[in-house]
Amino acid sequence: MTPSETALERALKRIETQIRLIDWAAALLSERMPPPDCFVVEFGLGNGRTYDHLRARFPGSRIVVLDREMKANPDRRPPDDDFVKGDIAATWRTLAASHPNAASLIHADLGDGTDRYDAVLESWLGEACAALAAPGAIILSSTRVQHPAIVPMQAPFEPLGGHYGVFQRN
C-alpha cells in the first residue's frame, strides 16, 4: 500500500485479486474435478457479487454460502437449501457435520482489515477450513488460515496490494 493509496483503490485491488484467484482456482480444479462435481463453500455472501462469479466459474456445481443474513441482490442469491444463516463462526460446524471434507474450494473474504478482527477470524477459520475442505482443496482467504492440515500454496501471481492468501488442504 502506498501512502497516497485510498480505500477505494485498495478495494479495487482486492476485487481484482479475487477475480483472478477464483478464475485460476476454477481452471486448476477443472483439471482434477470438473464442474458440476466441485463442491464450493463461500464464507460470507454480502451483496452476492462473489457468489455470482463463483456460480459462473463453477457451472452446475453446488455452492453453499454461510452468512449472518440474506441481503444479496435477488439475482445473486443462492437457493434456500444452499444458504446457511447465522454466525459463520458457529454455523460452519453444522455444514461440516453434514459435508465433512467435501469442499473442493473454500472462499473466505471476511476480514475488515483490522488486526483485532482478523485475529478473531483466524481463531476459528483454520479449523473450519480443515473440517470442510477435501484433500487437495484450494482455500482463498483475505485472512491467514492456520491449521496443521492447511498449507500455504504459491499464488499464480502476487496478490494486488498484498491481499489474499492461497492455501491447500493436505
mmCIF file with all atom_site columns, C-alpha atoms in Angstrom, residues 41-163:
data_model
loop_
_atom_site.group_PDB
_atom_site.id
_atom_site.type_symbol
_atom_site.label_atom_id
_atom_site.label_alt_id
_atom_site.label_comp_id
_atom_site.label_asym_id
_atom_site.label_entity_id
_atom_site.label_seq_id
_atom_site.pdbx_PDB_ins_code
_atom_site.Cartn_x
_atom_site.Cartn_y
_atom_site.Cartn_z
_atom_site.occupancy
_atom_site.B_iso_or_equiv
_atom_site.pdbx_formal_charge
_atom_site.auth_seq_id
_atom_site.auth_comp_id
_atom_site.auth_asym_id
_atom_site.auth_atom_id
_atom_site.pdbx_PDB_model_num
ATOM 1   C CA . VAL A 1 41  ? -18.104 -23.136 0.183   1.00 0.00 ? 41  VAL A CA 1
ATOM 2   C CA . GLU A 1 42  ? -18.365 -19.352 0.391   1.00 0.00 ? 42  GLU A CA 1
ATOM 3   C CA . PHE A 1 43  ? -17.913 -17.735 3.801   1.00 0.00 ? 43  PHE A CA 1
ATOM 4   C CA . GLY A 1 44  ? -19.867 -14.505 3.554   1.00 0.00 ? 44  GLY A CA 1
ATOM 5   C CA . LEU A 1 45  ? -22.456 -13.572 0.925   1.00 0.00 ? 45  LEU A CA 1
ATOM 6   C CA . GLY A 1 46  ? -22.645 -9.810  1.275   1.00 0.00 ? 46  GLY A CA 1
ATOM 7   C CA . ASN A 1 47  ? -24.400 -8.440  -1.787  1.00 0.00 ? 47  ASN A CA 1
ATOM 8   C CA . GLY A 1 48  ? -23.693 -11.595 -3.786  1.00 0.00 ? 48  GLY A CA 1
ATOM 9   C CA . ARG A 1 49  ? -21.078 -10.360 -6.286  1.00 0.00 ? 49  ARG A CA 1
ATOM 10  C CA . THR A 1 50  ? -18.533 -13.057 -5.423  1.00 0.00 ? 50  THR A CA 1
ATOM 11  C CA . TYR A 1 51  ? -21.241 -15.718 -5.304  1.00 0.00 ? 51  TYR A CA 1
ATOM 12  C CA . ASP A 1 52  ? -22.300 -14.656 -8.812  1.00 0.00 ? 52  ASP A CA 1
ATOM 13  C CA . HIS A 1 53  ? -18.696 -15.021 -10.022 1.00 0.00 ? 53  HIS A CA 1
ATOM 14  C CA . LEU A 1 54  ? -18.318 -18.433 -8.379  1.00 0.00 ? 54  LEU A CA 1
ATOM 15  C CA . ARG A 1 55  ? -21.592 -19.554 -9.949  1.00 0.00 ? 55  ARG A CA 1
ATOM 16  C CA . ALA A 1 56  ? -20.319 -18.524 -13.399 1.00 0.00 ? 56  ALA A CA 1
ATOM 17  C CA . ARG A 1 57  ? -16.941 -20.243 -12.939 1.00 0.00 ? 57  ARG A CA 1
ATOM 18  C CA . PHE A 1 58  ? -18.329 -23.449 -11.410 1.00 0.00 ? 58  PHE A CA 1
ATOM 19  C CA . PRO A 1 59  ? -21.454 -24.020 -13.526 1.00 0.00 ? 59  PRO A CA 1
ATOM 20  C CA . GLY A 1 60  ? -23.760 -26.650 -12.134 1.00 0.00 ? 60  GLY A CA 1
ATOM 21  C CA . SER A 1 61  ? -21.646 -27.118 -9.012  1.00 0.00 ? 61  SER A CA 1
ATOM 22  C CA . ARG A 1 62  ? -23.170 -26.812 -5.572  1.00 0.00 ? 62  ARG A CA 1
ATOM 23  C CA . ILE A 1 63  ? -22.115 -23.590 -3.856  1.00 0.00 ? 63  ILE A CA 1
ATOM 24  C CA . VAL A 1 64  ? -23.064 -23.341 -0.186  1.00 0.00 ? 64  VAL A CA 1
ATOM 25  C CA . VAL A 1 65  ? -22.909 -19.904 1.393   1.00 0.00 ? 65  VAL A CA 1
ATOM 26  C CA . LEU A 1 66  ? -22.739 -19.073 5.088   1.00 0.00 ? 66  LEU A CA 1
ATOM 27  C CA . ASP A 1 67  ? -23.624 -15.594 6.365   1.00 0.00 ? 67  ASP A CA 1
ATOM 28  C CA . ARG A 1 68  ? -25.483 -13.822 9.156   1.00 0.00 ? 68  ARG A CA 1
ATOM 29  C CA . GLU A 1 69  ? -28.329 -12.743 6.912   1.00 0.00 ? 69  GLU A CA 1
ATOM 30  C CA . MET A 1 70  ? -29.532 -12.789 3.332   1.00 0.00 ? 70  MET A CA 1
ATOM 31  C CA . LYS A 1 71  ? -29.098 -9.303  1.969   1.00 0.00 ? 71  LYS A CA 1
ATOM 32  C CA . ALA A 1 72  ? -27.838 -10.034 -1.530  1.00 0.00 ? 72  ALA A CA 1
ATOM 33  C CA . ASN A 1 73  ? -29.410 -8.751  -4.697  1.00 0.00 ? 73  ASN A CA 1
ATOM 34  C CA . PRO A 1 74  ? -32.232 -11.189 -5.586  1.00 0.00 ? 74  PRO A CA 1
ATOM 35  C CA . ASP A 1 75  ? -30.431 -12.133 -8.823  1.00 0.00 ? 75  ASP A CA 1
ATOM 36  C CA . ARG A 1 76  ? -27.312 -13.105 -6.866  1.00 0.00 ? 76  ARG A CA 1
ATOM 37  C CA . ARG A 1 77  ? -28.776 -15.262 -4.108  1.00 0.00 ? 77  ARG A CA 1
ATOM 38  C CA . PRO A 1 78  ? -28.127 -18.945 -3.621  1.00 0.00 ? 78  PRO A CA 1
ATOM 39  C CA . PRO A 1 79  ? -31.086 -21.316 -3.400  1.00 0.00 ? 79  PRO A CA 1
ATOM 40  C CA . ASP A 1 80  ? -32.520 -21.523 0.119   1.00 0.00 ? 80  ASP A CA 1
ATOM 41  C CA . ASP A 1 81  ? -31.049 -25.025 0.580   1.00 0.00 ? 81  ASP A CA 1
ATOM 42  C CA . ASP A 1 82  ? -27.575 -23.644 -0.130  1.00 0.00 ? 82  ASP A CA 1
ATOM 43  C CA . PHE A 1 83  ? -27.696 -20.756 2.341   1.00 0.00 ? 83  PHE A CA 1
ATOM 44  C CA . VAL A 1 84  ? -26.736 -21.327 5.977   1.00 0.00 ? 84  VAL A CA 1
ATOM 45  C CA . LYS A 1 85  ? -27.949 -18.399 8.057   1.00 0.00 ? 85  LYS A CA 1
ATOM 46  C CA . GLY A 1 86  ? -26.213 -17.383 11.260  1.00 0.00 ? 86  GLY A CA 1
ATOM 47  C CA . ASP A 1 87  ? -22.847 -16.509 12.723  1.00 0.00 ? 87  ASP A CA 1
ATOM 48  C CA . ILE A 1 88  ? -20.313 -18.212 10.453  1.00 0.00 ? 88  ILE A CA 1
ATOM 49  C CA . ALA A 1 89  ? -18.019 -18.870 13.425  1.00 0.00 ? 89  ALA A CA 1
ATOM 50  C CA . ALA A 1 90  ? -20.698 -21.293 14.660  1.00 0.00 ? 90  ALA A CA 1
ATOM 51  C CA . THR A 1 91  ? -22.662 -22.393 11.581  1.00 0.00 ? 91  THR A CA 1
ATOM 52  C CA . TRP A 1 92  ? -19.650 -23.852 9.755   1.00 0.00 ? 92  TRP A CA 1
ATOM 53  C CA . ARG A 1 93  ? -19.830 -26.747 12.226  1.00 0.00 ? 93  ARG A CA 1
ATOM 54  C CA . THR A 1 94  ? -23.325 -27.678 11.014  1.00 0.00 ? 94  THR A CA 1
ATOM 55  C CA . LEU A 1 95  ? -22.139 -27.735 7.415   1.00 0.00 ? 95  LEU A CA 1
ATOM 56  C CA . ALA A 1 96  ? -19.023 -29.726 8.337   1.00 0.00 ? 96  ALA A CA 1
ATOM 57  C CA . ALA A 1 97  ? -21.154 -32.299 10.145  1.00 0.00 ? 97  ALA A CA 1
ATOM 58  C CA . SER A 1 98  ? -23.236 -32.920 7.021   1.00 0.00 ? 98  SER A CA 1
ATOM 59  C CA . HIS A 1 99  ? -20.422 -32.460 4.455   1.00 0.00 ? 99  HIS A CA 1
ATOM 60  C CA . PRO A 1 100 ? -17.116 -33.353 6.136   1.00 0.00 ? 100 PRO A CA 1
ATOM 61  C CA . ASN A 1 101 ? -14.031 -32.816 3.993   1.00 0.00 ? 101 ASN A CA 1
ATOM 62  C CA . ALA A 1 102 ? -16.165 -32.324 0.894   1.00 0.00 ? 102 ALA A CA 1
ATOM 63  C CA . ALA A 1 103 ? -15.308 -28.841 -0.406  1.00 0.00 ? 103 ALA A CA 1
ATOM 64  C CA . SER A 1 104 ? -13.113 -28.508 -3.483  1.00 0.00 ? 104 SER A CA 1
ATOM 65  C CA . LEU A 1 105 ? -12.865 -24.749 -2.991  1.00 0.00 ? 105 LEU A CA 1
ATOM 66  C CA . ILE A 1 106 ? -13.397 -22.533 0.017   1.00 0.00 ? 106 ILE A CA 1
ATOM 67  C CA . HIS A 1 107 ? -13.531 -18.781 -0.436  1.00 0.00 ? 107 HIS A CA 1
ATOM 68  C CA . ALA A 1 108 ? -13.419 -16.542 2.638   1.00 0.00 ? 108 ALA A CA 1
ATOM 69  C CA . ASP A 1 109 ? -13.457 -12.768 2.251   1.00 0.00 ? 109 ASP A CA 1
ATOM 70  C CA . LEU A 1 110 ? -14.381 -11.889 5.796   1.00 0.00 ? 110 LEU A CA 1
ATOM 71  C CA . GLY A 1 111 ? -11.808 -9.572  7.314   1.00 0.00 ? 111 GLY A CA 1
ATOM 72  C CA . ASP A 1 112 ? -12.311 -5.887  7.806   1.00 0.00 ? 112 ASP A CA 1
ATOM 73  C CA . GLY A 1 113 ? -8.614  -5.100  7.570   1.00 0.00 ? 113 GLY A CA 1
ATOM 74  C CA . THR A 1 114 ? -8.071  -4.569  11.276  1.00 0.00 ? 114 THR A CA 1
ATOM 75  C CA . ASP A 1 115 ? -5.670  -6.752  13.225  1.00 0.00 ? 115 ASP A CA 1
ATOM 76  C CA . ARG A 1 116 ? -8.199  -7.252  16.022  1.00 0.00 ? 116 ARG A CA 1
ATOM 77  C CA . TYR A 1 117 ? -10.999 -8.542  13.788  1.00 0.00 ? 117 TYR A CA 1
ATOM 78  C CA . ASP A 1 118 ? -8.609  -10.647 11.700  1.00 0.00 ? 118 ASP A CA 1
ATOM 79  C CA . ALA A 1 119 ? -7.329  -12.292 14.908  1.00 0.00 ? 119 ALA A CA 1
ATOM 80  C CA . VAL A 1 120 ? -10.891 -13.308 15.803  1.00 0.00 ? 120 VAL A CA 1
ATOM 81  C CA . LEU A 1 121 ? -11.377 -14.803 12.327  1.00 0.00 ? 121 LEU A CA 1
ATOM 82  C CA . GLU A 1 122 ? -8.075  -16.637 12.473  1.00 0.00 ? 122 GLU A CA 1
ATOM 83  C CA . SER A 1 123 ? -9.082  -18.211 15.792  1.00 0.00 ? 123 SER A CA 1
ATOM 84  C CA . TRP A 1 124 ? -11.676 -20.420 14.028  1.00 0.00 ? 124 TRP A CA 1
ATOM 85  C CA . LEU A 1 125 ? -11.106 -20.168 10.257  1.00 0.00 ? 125 LEU A CA 1
ATOM 86  C CA . GLY A 1 126 ? -8.309  -22.753 10.099  1.00 0.00 ? 126 GLY A CA 1
ATOM 87  C CA . GLU A 1 127 ? -10.340 -25.347 11.960  1.00 0.00 ? 127 GLU A CA 1
ATOM 88  C CA . ALA A 1 128 ? -13.368 -24.639 9.759   1.00 0.00 ? 128 ALA A CA 1
ATOM 89  C CA . CYS A 1 129 ? -11.381 -24.974 6.537   1.00 0.00 ? 129 CYS A CA 1
ATOM 90  C CA . ALA A 1 130 ? -9.698  -28.188 7.705   1.00 0.00 ? 130 ALA A CA 1
ATOM 91  C CA . ALA A 1 131 ? -13.088 -29.702 8.565   1.00 0.00 ? 131 ALA A CA 1
ATOM 92  C CA . LEU A 1 132 ? -14.783 -28.683 5.323   1.00 0.00 ? 132 LEU A CA 1
ATOM 93  C CA . ALA A 1 133 ? -12.025 -28.999 2.703   1.00 0.00 ? 133 ALA A CA 1
ATOM 94  C CA . ALA A 1 134 ? -11.342 -32.203 0.803   1.00 0.00 ? 134 ALA A CA 1
ATOM 95  C CA . PRO A 1 135 ? -7.711  -33.280 0.441   1.00 0.00 ? 135 PRO A CA 1
ATOM 96  C CA . GLY A 1 136 ? -6.165  -31.092 -2.256  1.00 0.00 ? 136 GLY A CA 1
ATOM 97  C CA . ALA A 1 137 ? -8.865  -28.433 -1.927  1.00 0.00 ? 137 ALA A CA 1
ATOM 98  C CA . ILE A 1 138 ? -7.948  -24.830 -2.603  1.00 0.00 ? 138 ILE A CA 1
ATOM 99  C CA . ILE A 1 139 ? -8.673  -22.180 0.016   1.00 0.00 ? 139 ILE A CA 1
ATOM 100 C CA . LEU A 1 140 ? -8.699  -18.495 -0.905  1.00 0.00 ? 140 LEU A CA 1
ATOM 101 C CA . SER A 1 141 ? -8.836  -16.156 2.055   1.00 0.00 ? 141 SER A CA 1
ATOM 102 C CA . SER A 1 142 ? -8.481  -12.498 2.917   1.00 0.00 ? 142 SER A CA 1
ATOM 103 C CA . THR A 1 143 ? -7.011  -13.565 6.268   1.00 0.00 ? 143 THR A CA 1
ATOM 104 C CA . ARG A 1 144 ? -4.461  -16.158 7.289   1.00 0.00 ? 144 ARG A CA 1
ATOM 105 C CA . VAL A 1 145 ? -5.641  -19.736 7.536   1.00 0.00 ? 145 VAL A CA 1
ATOM 106 C CA . GLN A 1 146 ? -3.651  -21.615 10.165  1.00 0.00 ? 146 GLN A CA 1
ATOM 107 C CA . HIS A 1 147 ? -4.102  -25.305 10.845  1.00 0.00 ? 147 HIS A CA 1
ATOM 108 C CA . PRO A 1 148 ? -1.740  -28.305 10.655  1.00 0.00 ? 148 PRO A CA 1
ATOM 109 C CA . ALA A 1 149 ? -3.788  -29.733 7.756   1.00 0.00 ? 149 ALA A CA 1
ATOM 110 C CA . ILE A 1 150 ? -3.672  -26.471 5.767   1.00 0.00 ? 150 ILE A CA 1
ATOM 111 C CA . VAL A 1 151 ? -0.528  -25.387 3.933   1.00 0.00 ? 151 VAL A CA 1
ATOM 112 C CA . PRO A 1 152 ? 0.277   -22.190 2.061   1.00 0.00 ? 152 PRO A CA 1
ATOM 113 C CA . MET A 1 153 ? 0.184   -22.535 -1.689  1.00 0.00 ? 153 MET A CA 1
ATOM 114 C CA . GLN A 1 154 ? 2.015   -20.447 -4.256  1.00 0.00 ? 154 GLN A CA 1
ATOM 115 C CA . ALA A 1 155 ? -0.365  -17.983 -5.860  1.00 0.00 ? 155 ALA A CA 1
ATOM 116 C CA . PRO A 1 156 ? -0.141  -17.726 -9.649  1.00 0.00 ? 156 PRO A CA 1
ATOM 117 C CA . PHE A 1 157 ? 0.647   -14.010 -9.259  1.00 0.00 ? 157 PHE A CA 1
ATOM 118 C CA . GLU A 1 158 ? 1.419   -11.588 -6.464  1.00 0.00 ? 158 GLU A CA 1
ATOM 119 C CA . PRO A 1 159 ? -1.952  -10.646 -4.949  1.00 0.00 ? 159 PRO A CA 1
ATOM 120 C CA . LEU A 1 160 ? -2.524  -6.962  -5.623  1.00 0.00 ? 160 LEU A CA 1
ATOM 121 C CA . GLY A 1 161 ? -1.946  -4.841  -2.580  1.00 0.00 ? 161 GLY A CA 1
ATOM 122 C CA . GLY A 1 162 ? -0.841  -7.904  -0.611  1.00 0.00 ? 162 GLY A CA 1
ATOM 123 C CA . HIS A 1 163 ? -4.444  -9.045  -0.180  1.00 0.00 ? 163 HIS A CA 1
#
